[in-house]
Each structure stands twice: as C-alpha cells, then as structure tokens.
C-alpha cells in the first residue's frame, strides 16, 4: 500500500461501529487468521487487511471504545507504518506490548470475537486479559465485518486434484495407516485435521484456493480405522479426485461438519485436537467427547521429507538455481547501464522461472520481494507502482523469491551490489554471511532444536552490537506452503527437534532503516552428519539445497576465517558444477567469475 | 559409595514390600525431593539414597510388582552404576526412558505416592502415564519408607538467624512491599512460599538445616498487605530472630500450616501458587481458594543481585581466588614428587579457604569434587576412601569446589595437569576452553535466554563430534544455594531472560569414560555491555567473577584464535592484578608464570 494513500479505514470503521452497536458490543477483535488458523488467507477472509490496510502475514487489530489498535511483529515494524492510518489505529509492537497486556489496561467493555478465527489457547489468554480489566469477551455468531463488507470476495472454489505418487513418494493409505496405528496405541477414536496443508499432505491432494500455495481449503476427520471424512464444497471436486481418494475417503459437504462433530460428542468418542491450530468453534461443537490435546498428527511426518520428496526438492532447486542465476547475470549486465526498476526486475526473474521449466513450474511460492536501496530495509517489503524504485548504481539490491514446482518448493534470497559497495555495506554483508555459514556448516547432536542453533547466525552481528528482527529459519513444504512448521530456527522458544529430512531456511540479515538491507537465504536439508575422525557423539548436519552464487563483490575477505572461506569456495564450486552446464555461454562465463576461489 | 559394597537395598526393599502390602498397594514412587521440592535434602528426607544407595542430587525410583527401577540424568550415568545394585534396581537414563514412559508400559497396578514429595505438575504426568497402563496412583497418608526406616534421622532443628543488611542490601520489609504491590495489582490475596531459599532471601534470614547451604527449612504465607506468616518449629528461633523479623512477621508452629491453608480456602481467597515447586499436599489443603498458578514471587528478584550483593560476590570471589590459587601452587609444588591423593587434595583446599578468612567464610558450598585421572570422567564424582586415587604424574586432575561466605557463594572448577599432558588431552582442554571463552566473551540483546547461549559453549566440541552431558551454567545464590533458578544456560528449554545482576556459572566440559575429565568453570555476572562503535542494539554481556589461573600447560595455543588469546591474556592479567599482591612471594612468583601472556 502506498504512503499517504491509506485504504478507507475511517469509513469502514464507522460502518463497523454501527454493526457493533447493533450486536450490542463495545468492540471487536480482528485477527489475521481465517478459520484454518493459516498464515495464508484467501481474499474472502482478509478481514484485517480490509479494515486496516495492513497486509502482513501476521497481526491482530482490536477495535475498542477506548481507541483502536493494531499489533504487529518485528518483521512489519516499518511496513505497517506505510500501510495504516495511525490516526485511526495506534501501532503496537508485539514484543513491547501484547494484545493481552493492552486489553488488561483498557476500561471495562463488552468485546466481540469470531469463534472461527481463534484457537482456544489464544482465546483463553485474551479472556484472562479481559477479566483483569473487568471486560467481557463475547462470541459473535455473525462476524460483524462480514456483515458490513459489501464487496467481500466469494469463498474460493478451485478444484482439488490428486498429487501423484511420483511427487508424494507415499500413498495416502500408507500415511493414514501409520497415523491410525498411533491413534489406536493412544486409545484415540478420531482426530480433526484443520490445516489445509496437513490435509493436502495426508490425502496427496493439492488445491488452488489461495495465491502462492496449492492448498485445498477444507477440514477432515481421520478415524482410527484409517478412514477419513473430507469436508469440501462439491464444486471443488476436481478431475480424478474421487478415483484417487478411493473408498476409504468419504467426501462430505462442508456444512455437515457441525453434525459430524456433534455425533462424535454424543457418542462420547475420544478425539485428538490440536489446540494451537484448531478454531475454537470446533471445540464448541464437539461437546461430550473426551478431548485429548496434542499436535496435529500430520505435522511431524509432513515436516520430515521422504526420499522421493527430497529428490524432488533437489531437482526443483536445480531448476530454480538456473533461473535465479540467469536473472543475476541479466541484472549484472543491464542494471548498471539501463534503468531497471524493482517491478521490472521481479518480472524478469519470474520470466526466467517460467521459461526454464515446462512441466513442473506452477507459480511463485510467494510475492517476490524485489527491493532496491532503502526499500530493502523493510523486511517484508512488497513493491507497488508507488514505491517502485530504480536499481541505482552503487547501491545494493535484495531479491527474496521462490517457486512452486510439482516436485518441490523453493525460497531464496540474494543481495547484490550494482556497481560498488561501501565499506559499511561490505562489512555488514560479510557479518551476515559469517552467520549464514556458521549455521550451514554446523554439526549438532540428535535432539537439538532450532532455537538452540539460532545464535550461530546472529553471534557475529551481536558481537558488533547489531541484530535482525526476524527468525533465522522456517520450515518449507514439498509443493506446499513456503512457511511450514513445526520446526524453526528462531529466538522464540521452539522445542521441536530437528530431524532427518526436515527442510528449513537459513536466512540471517541486517537492515539499516532508510539506507539498505541485506539477507542471504538458502534452504537446507537436515541430514545425519558424516562420521568424523575422533567423533564420539552421532551428529546431524545441514545440506544446502539452494544453488545460486553469493555476491563476492560484497564480501570483505579479511573478516572471514579459513573455515568460512573454505565453505564459500566449496559452495561456489558446487553451484558451478551443478548448474554451469545448463547455462548459455555468456552466462556460464560470467558464473565462472562469480564462483571464483577466494 | 564403593563398588561391590552396595547398601542393604535388598533387605530394605523386602521390608518395604511388607509395608506396601499392609497399605494395600503394589508399588511406591520414591523421588529425590523432600517436602520443599529442593535439590538439597536433609538426611532425614534422603529416602531415595537410603533405599537405593544412589546419592545424586536428582533422581527417582519406582518400586513396582513388575520390577523396580531408578531414573537418573546424564550427570549420574556413571555414578549410579557404582552406587546401586543392578540386580535390584534397573537403571534408566531419563533422556532415553522417562518415568512416565516406563510406567505407561507396565502391567496394571495400584501404586502409592507421598503427596508431600511431588508437585501437582509432576503428579499429573505420572497419573496420565499410569492411566495409560490401567494403573492407579494412590496418595499414601503415611510414607511407607518412613514407616520402615528405623534409624531415620531427626528432622533438622538448627537455629534460624538474621542475615544482616550489610550483606543482603535491602530490608525484608522493602522486599515484601514490592512484591505485595504486585500481588495487589494482580488481585491476589496471598501466596504460599515453599522454597527455603526464597524464604531466606525474603526475610533476610539464614539457617543451618542441611549441609553446604544456609537454608532455613520452613514455609511461609505472604499476604498482599506485606505481612507474612512464617511456619517453623519453635526450637528453630535463633538469636535475635524475633527482633529482626519485627511485627509484620508472625511466627507460627509448622503444624498450623494445614489450618492456615484451610482458612484461606474457606475464605475463598485468591492465592498464588507455583505448581513447579509446591508440594501437591499444599494444593490439597487449600480447597475453596481461587488458585492462580504462577512463579514463586521471590524467584526473579532473588536471582538479580542488588549492588550490595554484587559487591559481596566480588569480595567473596577475591578471597576464594586467593585460596584456590594458593592450593594450585601447593599442588604444583607437591603433586609431581609427593604422593598426594584426592582426599588430601580436597582437605588442603578446604584448609586454604578456612585460613584465608576469619570472619566471612562459613563452610564449603558443596562437597568438593576432587578427581584424579579417570575419576574425573565421572561428572559428579565424590571421593571416598575406596575410590580415593593418587594424583599421578602425567595425568590430569579436576577440582570443582566452592565456599559459602557471609557475603557470597562461590563455585569454581579447574583442571590441572600433573607433569605432561597428552596431545589429546591438550586438544580437548583447548576445545573446552574455546567454549568457555565464547560464552564469557559474548554480547547478546536484552531478552536472550540461557538456552539460546548454550551452544556457544558446545559448538567447538560439536564440530569435532564431541559433547558433554550436563548443563553449561546454573544460577548461584548470594550466601544461599550454589544451584538456584530460574535462569540457566542449558540445552533444556528455559525461557527465563538473562537479566542484569544475575549470577550464573560458565562450565563446559569434556569427559572420556575410564580415561580423564575436563571442566573449566567460572561464575559470571550478567551486566549491560559497554557501548561499541557502530553498535545499534543495546547489548548485555558477562563479567567473569572467578579469579584463578587456567592451566596454560593444557592449552594448545595453535587452536585458539586472536580473540580467544586476547581473552585469556586479559583474564590472566586480571587474576594477577587482583590477587597477586595477597600471596606469599613464592606463590606470587609462580603465579607470574601461570598468568604469562601467550
């Protein structure tokens, strides 16, 4: 969203107040989430963006008699100021003031929420905070935003289609039988699966309901006999789906979910629910059942890719690396002389991704972050015609992008200097690179979590009094969401052990507001480490999957130690070996220089 | 305990079975904890040690119809094998099999527990596991071990005395008023304080109920008007205590605790309880009250030392450093020629600690770990006449010890070579030292936890396929427990931010079973880091408190980088500057060499 061109928040808020008065409440809580508690929200459920203008992938607004506010995390500190009207919404940084803290200090009020858009865990925290303030939190049967949102888009009804075994590597039946065995062991009769990517993985299906990820928005109930009820709109049944799903999967209309849940309750079944990602609404329907709280049964199995998926990821990265390298060559050739802007650059990169592939490439895995100069300091910057900057000589350019391929999902960031970098820029780039290498190169015992490793990426920056305000690594799906859990490499406490087959990003950065931004991102695969002489404890390590040169013109070699230099040389040799032969001659010659030994 | 000389576990277990049958149960759970859920347990409550022979500071035994077992953590893997009879108790390593996992796989049984010796949190987990197995967990009103333990020692009744303001730095009234203000803010009427070190800190009192820490075993109820009920045996009221405590503290006999708790329940008061360290028994008495679960209100305040306590800690470390350095000189002079054993060495070190101080020194802060050669590979080794080894030429010796001074508590480990070290020993020592320095030297942003920093101490070892099976750092009290929370530097998830004034150990190690052991331990103080040129984020750092030379004969200089060499030289200069003048001439001359620049 452009500066000084905010969406009509004032008018919309006015309409919302009329509706809230009608419903007899003094405020309303507007989370980013949809009913799937997903980061990826279809236009029909982008209520937070519609009301406030804020388009980030996480956030929460509270409309309150005492003033309205929006809460965002460190990734969006800058972006939110560009997108929302601060006369209407006060900005709160979640690390300084949580919604709970804010709510507990407001005058008593009757606040509404939509039971579909919150997990019971979130609600419990919000309710406790309201209680402190003497406020009440009331479930609104009809979401008041939906009531006033006249142009609200239709719910997506894209076809759901099979995802073939050559990409998934394991039949749905086998996956379900493994999980069902575990359910029986734990004396659980059924589990409700509420996240579209878990359903996609479990049934080997893909959809097209939201941009950038092939998610089939739907719900499912998996029973301990490995059969499943899949709740989707009949219009969404795509080609070959019925045959693919087979007899053990029953397709149900979405509106029969409530009844099925009630049946489980009435039959006093033992039902596993993930309270971190299941809408409170579902808990409300299932009264009478014995609820076991636990993790989504697909989560860990989906996170650890099987050999077919790993091969697919490697192939997708090979393809993607060629596209990105060709783009970097094009940039190197054209940026210094011709006038290229952020939008043109993003389009050119997308063109290479498309060109390069006939069959597997589907679309981008997220909107490309194409950020020149000071725009790159906005961590989740998204270019639009008003912010669109030229790639100027002697400035640095950051491009964070990825592709969805049938055999895998990519996500890569490169930071490039057009012309000559300043000493400060080279120092910072090299400090970020040292963090990237420390993580890429590390060996760690079984049982280690991403939280424990995070500091490897930050340590050099910390020693210089610097830091970055985002996580270091997120899980990545296999032709699924580009952000997937449960593992992460982050300062936030995460007790999920990094297991063989997990894929995770390695993306430290540094951002100087108003000046420049740096991020170096590769995806890595968790593997068992090769034995080492004298080693006693079995270790894990990372295999870097991403293949594209790291700009040596931004590297201050004197700051690197021998281990770091060796890693960078090895990496560049691998990049050249794996993609050099697939480039045109001029591109290849250029790549020789880019991957030279230092 | 010596090998092949196990305590009469078989006989005791036999007696226990008679008692269990009398109580109509098929087994019993025997934790290490006493009713204060403390690591430090008086002889009268050492039920686990009495039954099994295992004297470690954490562990749990389950006596079960289907076979009895003991669970220990990585620190005690070796020690437990030396102390218990495996024909009677099967050993389980807690990282491989938890008590819960074990219980869930046993045949159905009726198992007893003592409600005083478990927190509700622990019990809930144990109960869930029993439920899986179809077992029942039953509260035993009379602990069956107490019933058969004929020579059970008396409950300690040492006098509780005031801890003067010149050491505590803040009056009890001020401490209580600060906490009471917070209780009122949170609409809490009272909180039960169940840990002796919290009570000692809050009331500025000290006791003498258990070895090595001046803890007054007692319970307290703090009310939101800052008054307090202190439950102790009348015999424990020491000199000046009544005057010191003043009118806002009411001394109550311990057996009136149940009634006071019931009163709170009947009056439907809102009561804060720490479910991680409060006996289930207390929760059982307080029925009717509105229970708020939260952290012990003293925990964080006690952890962050005030300026008086910090000065005291520095002074105590100065004194302790002189004693340890004199001991190291004595060792260097005598060990290569004379026949010195572990017990003699420990006694000599204690002698220096005593000699060195007239007023402040009280006693050791824990039983000295004096470990020669392969004994040092046993992480929590405790010498006894049967294991007592000579300090042989060309071997390494590890000494982990500390003192309780009125103004502070110390804990330090040095590893020393007698004669010449092997290349392997030097390499390992230097790898451990690199970890120690990485931690000592690091700068980190506000909000960082010890879990995030832990890897700094392990990274070098991990890269070589090595690790150590214990935490890297624990909090230390101010003339209180040598192990105190809530902060730690550990692989175990701990979300407590490291705050200014916290004191924590920095003690990486490496242990080669049957061969040698290395640990380098200093205490460090969390401080705000000095500004650095170009720094943007305010950073925290550590100030090392411990003052004693690190054995340069074990350092392989070629493995250290410039930063590490600079740290070691700076540290040694500081050691010499601060304690050199207080040594005798021969000692000082020797210290010149020990602290030479490398």
PDB file of N, CA and C in Angstrom, chain A residues 443 529-539, chain B residues 428 460-466:
ATOM      1  N   UNK A 443      27.461 -28.813  12.992  1.00  0.00           N
ATOM      2  CA  UNK A 443      27.122 -30.185  13.345  1.00  0.00           C
ATOM      3  C   UNK A 443      26.494 -30.121  14.733  1.00  0.00           C
ATOM      4  N   UNK A 529      25.076 -36.399   9.972  1.00  0.00           N
ATOM      5  CA  UNK A 529      26.405 -35.922   9.591  1.00  0.00           C
ATOM      6  C   UNK A 529      27.318 -37.103   9.283  1.00  0.00           C
ATOM      7  N   UNK A 530      28.242 -36.888   8.365  1.00  0.00           N
ATOM      8  CA  UNK A 530      29.241 -37.917   8.113  1.00  0.00           C
ATOM      9  C   UNK A 530      30.117 -38.082   9.344  1.00  0.00           C
ATOM     10  N   UNK A 531      30.566 -39.289   9.571  1.00  0.00           N
ATOM     11  CA  UNK A 531      31.457 -39.507  10.704  1.00  0.00           C
ATOM     12  C   UNK A 531      32.726 -38.695  10.548  1.00  0.00           C
ATOM     13  N   UNK A 532      33.284 -38.336  11.668  1.00  0.00           N
ATOM     14  CA  UNK A 532      34.481 -37.518  11.676  1.00  0.00           C
ATOM     15  C   UNK A 532      35.494 -38.252  12.536  1.00  0.00           C
ATOM     16  N   UNK A 533      36.772 -38.126  12.226  1.00  0.00           N
ATOM     17  CA  UNK A 533      37.804 -38.833  12.994  1.00  0.00           C
ATOM     18  C   UNK A 533      37.782 -38.381  14.451  1.00  0.00           C
ATOM     19  N   UNK A 534      37.706 -39.307  15.353  1.00  0.00           N
ATOM     20  CA  UNK A 534      37.700 -38.951  16.779  1.00  0.00           C
ATOM     21  C   UNK A 534      36.323 -38.598  17.316  1.00  0.00           C
ATOM     22  N   UNK A 535      35.341 -38.520  16.416  1.00  0.00           N
ATOM     23  CA  UNK A 535      33.985 -38.166  16.858  1.00  0.00           C
ATOM     24  C   UNK A 535      33.383 -39.269  17.717  1.00  0.00           C
ATOM     25  N   UNK A 536      32.655 -38.900  18.750  1.00  0.00           N
ATOM     26  CA  UNK A 536      32.079 -39.878  19.673  1.00  0.00           C
ATOM     27  C   UNK A 536      30.554 -39.858  19.658  1.00  0.00           C
ATOM     28  N   UNK A 537      29.983 -38.650  19.468  1.00  0.00           N
ATOM     29  CA  UNK A 537      28.537 -38.493  19.535  1.00  0.00           C
ATOM     30  C   UNK A 537      27.998 -38.435  18.101  1.00  0.00           C
ATOM     31  N   UNK A 538      26.989 -39.253  17.755  1.00  0.00           N
ATOM     32  CA  UNK A 538      26.429 -39.153  16.398  1.00  0.00           C
ATOM     33  C   UNK A 538      25.872 -37.747  16.203  1.00  0.00           C
ATOM     34  N   UNK A 539      26.207 -37.130  15.089  1.00  0.00           N
ATOM     35  CA  UNK A 539      25.828 -35.745  14.861  1.00  0.00           C
ATOM     36  C   UNK A 539      24.909 -35.618  13.647  1.00  0.00           C
TER      37      UNK A 539
ATOM     38  N   UNK B 428      41.539 -31.463  23.748  1.00  0.00           N
ATOM     39  CA  UNK B 428      40.216 -31.429  24.373  1.00  0.00           C
ATOM     40  C   UNK B 428      40.102 -30.257  25.336  1.00  0.00           C
ATOM     41  N   UNK B 460      32.341 -25.736  19.447  1.00  0.00           N
ATOM     42  CA  UNK B 460      33.643 -26.286  19.029  1.00  0.00           C
ATOM     43  C   UNK B 460      33.672 -27.799  19.224  1.00  0.00           C
ATOM     44  N   UNK B 461      33.170 -28.262  20.373  1.00  0.00           N
ATOM     45  CA  UNK B 461      33.141 -29.710  20.619  1.00  0.00           C
ATOM     46  C   UNK B 461      32.252 -30.403  19.593  1.00  0.00           C
ATOM     47  N   UNK B 462      31.080 -29.859  19.337  1.00  0.00           N
ATOM     48  CA  UNK B 462      30.155 -30.461  18.364  1.00  0.00           C
ATOM     49  C   UNK B 462      30.824 -30.618  17.002  1.00  0.00           C
ATOM     50  N   UNK B 463      31.565 -29.590  16.615  1.00  0.00           N
ATOM     51  CA  UNK B 463      32.212 -29.653  15.293  1.00  0.00           C
ATOM     52  C   UNK B 463      33.198 -30.814  15.221  1.00  0.00           C
ATOM     53  N   UNK B 464      33.673 -31.266  16.387  1.00  0.00           N
ATOM     54  CA  UNK B 464      34.577 -32.417  16.420  1.00  0.00           C
ATOM     55  C   UNK B 464      33.859 -33.703  16.803  1.00  0.00           C
ATOM     56  N   UNK B 465      32.546 -33.673  16.804  1.00  0.00           N
ATOM     57  CA  UNK B 465      31.790 -34.891  17.124  1.00  0.00           C
ATOM     58  C   UNK B 465      31.769 -35.218  18.606  1.00  0.00           C
ATOM     59  N   UNK B 466      31.953 -34.198  19.449  1.00  0.00           N
ATOM     60  CA  UNK B 466      32.016 -34.420  20.897  1.00  0.00           C
ATOM     61  C   UNK B 466      30.944 -33.581  21.599  1.00  0.00           C
TER      62      UNK B 466
END
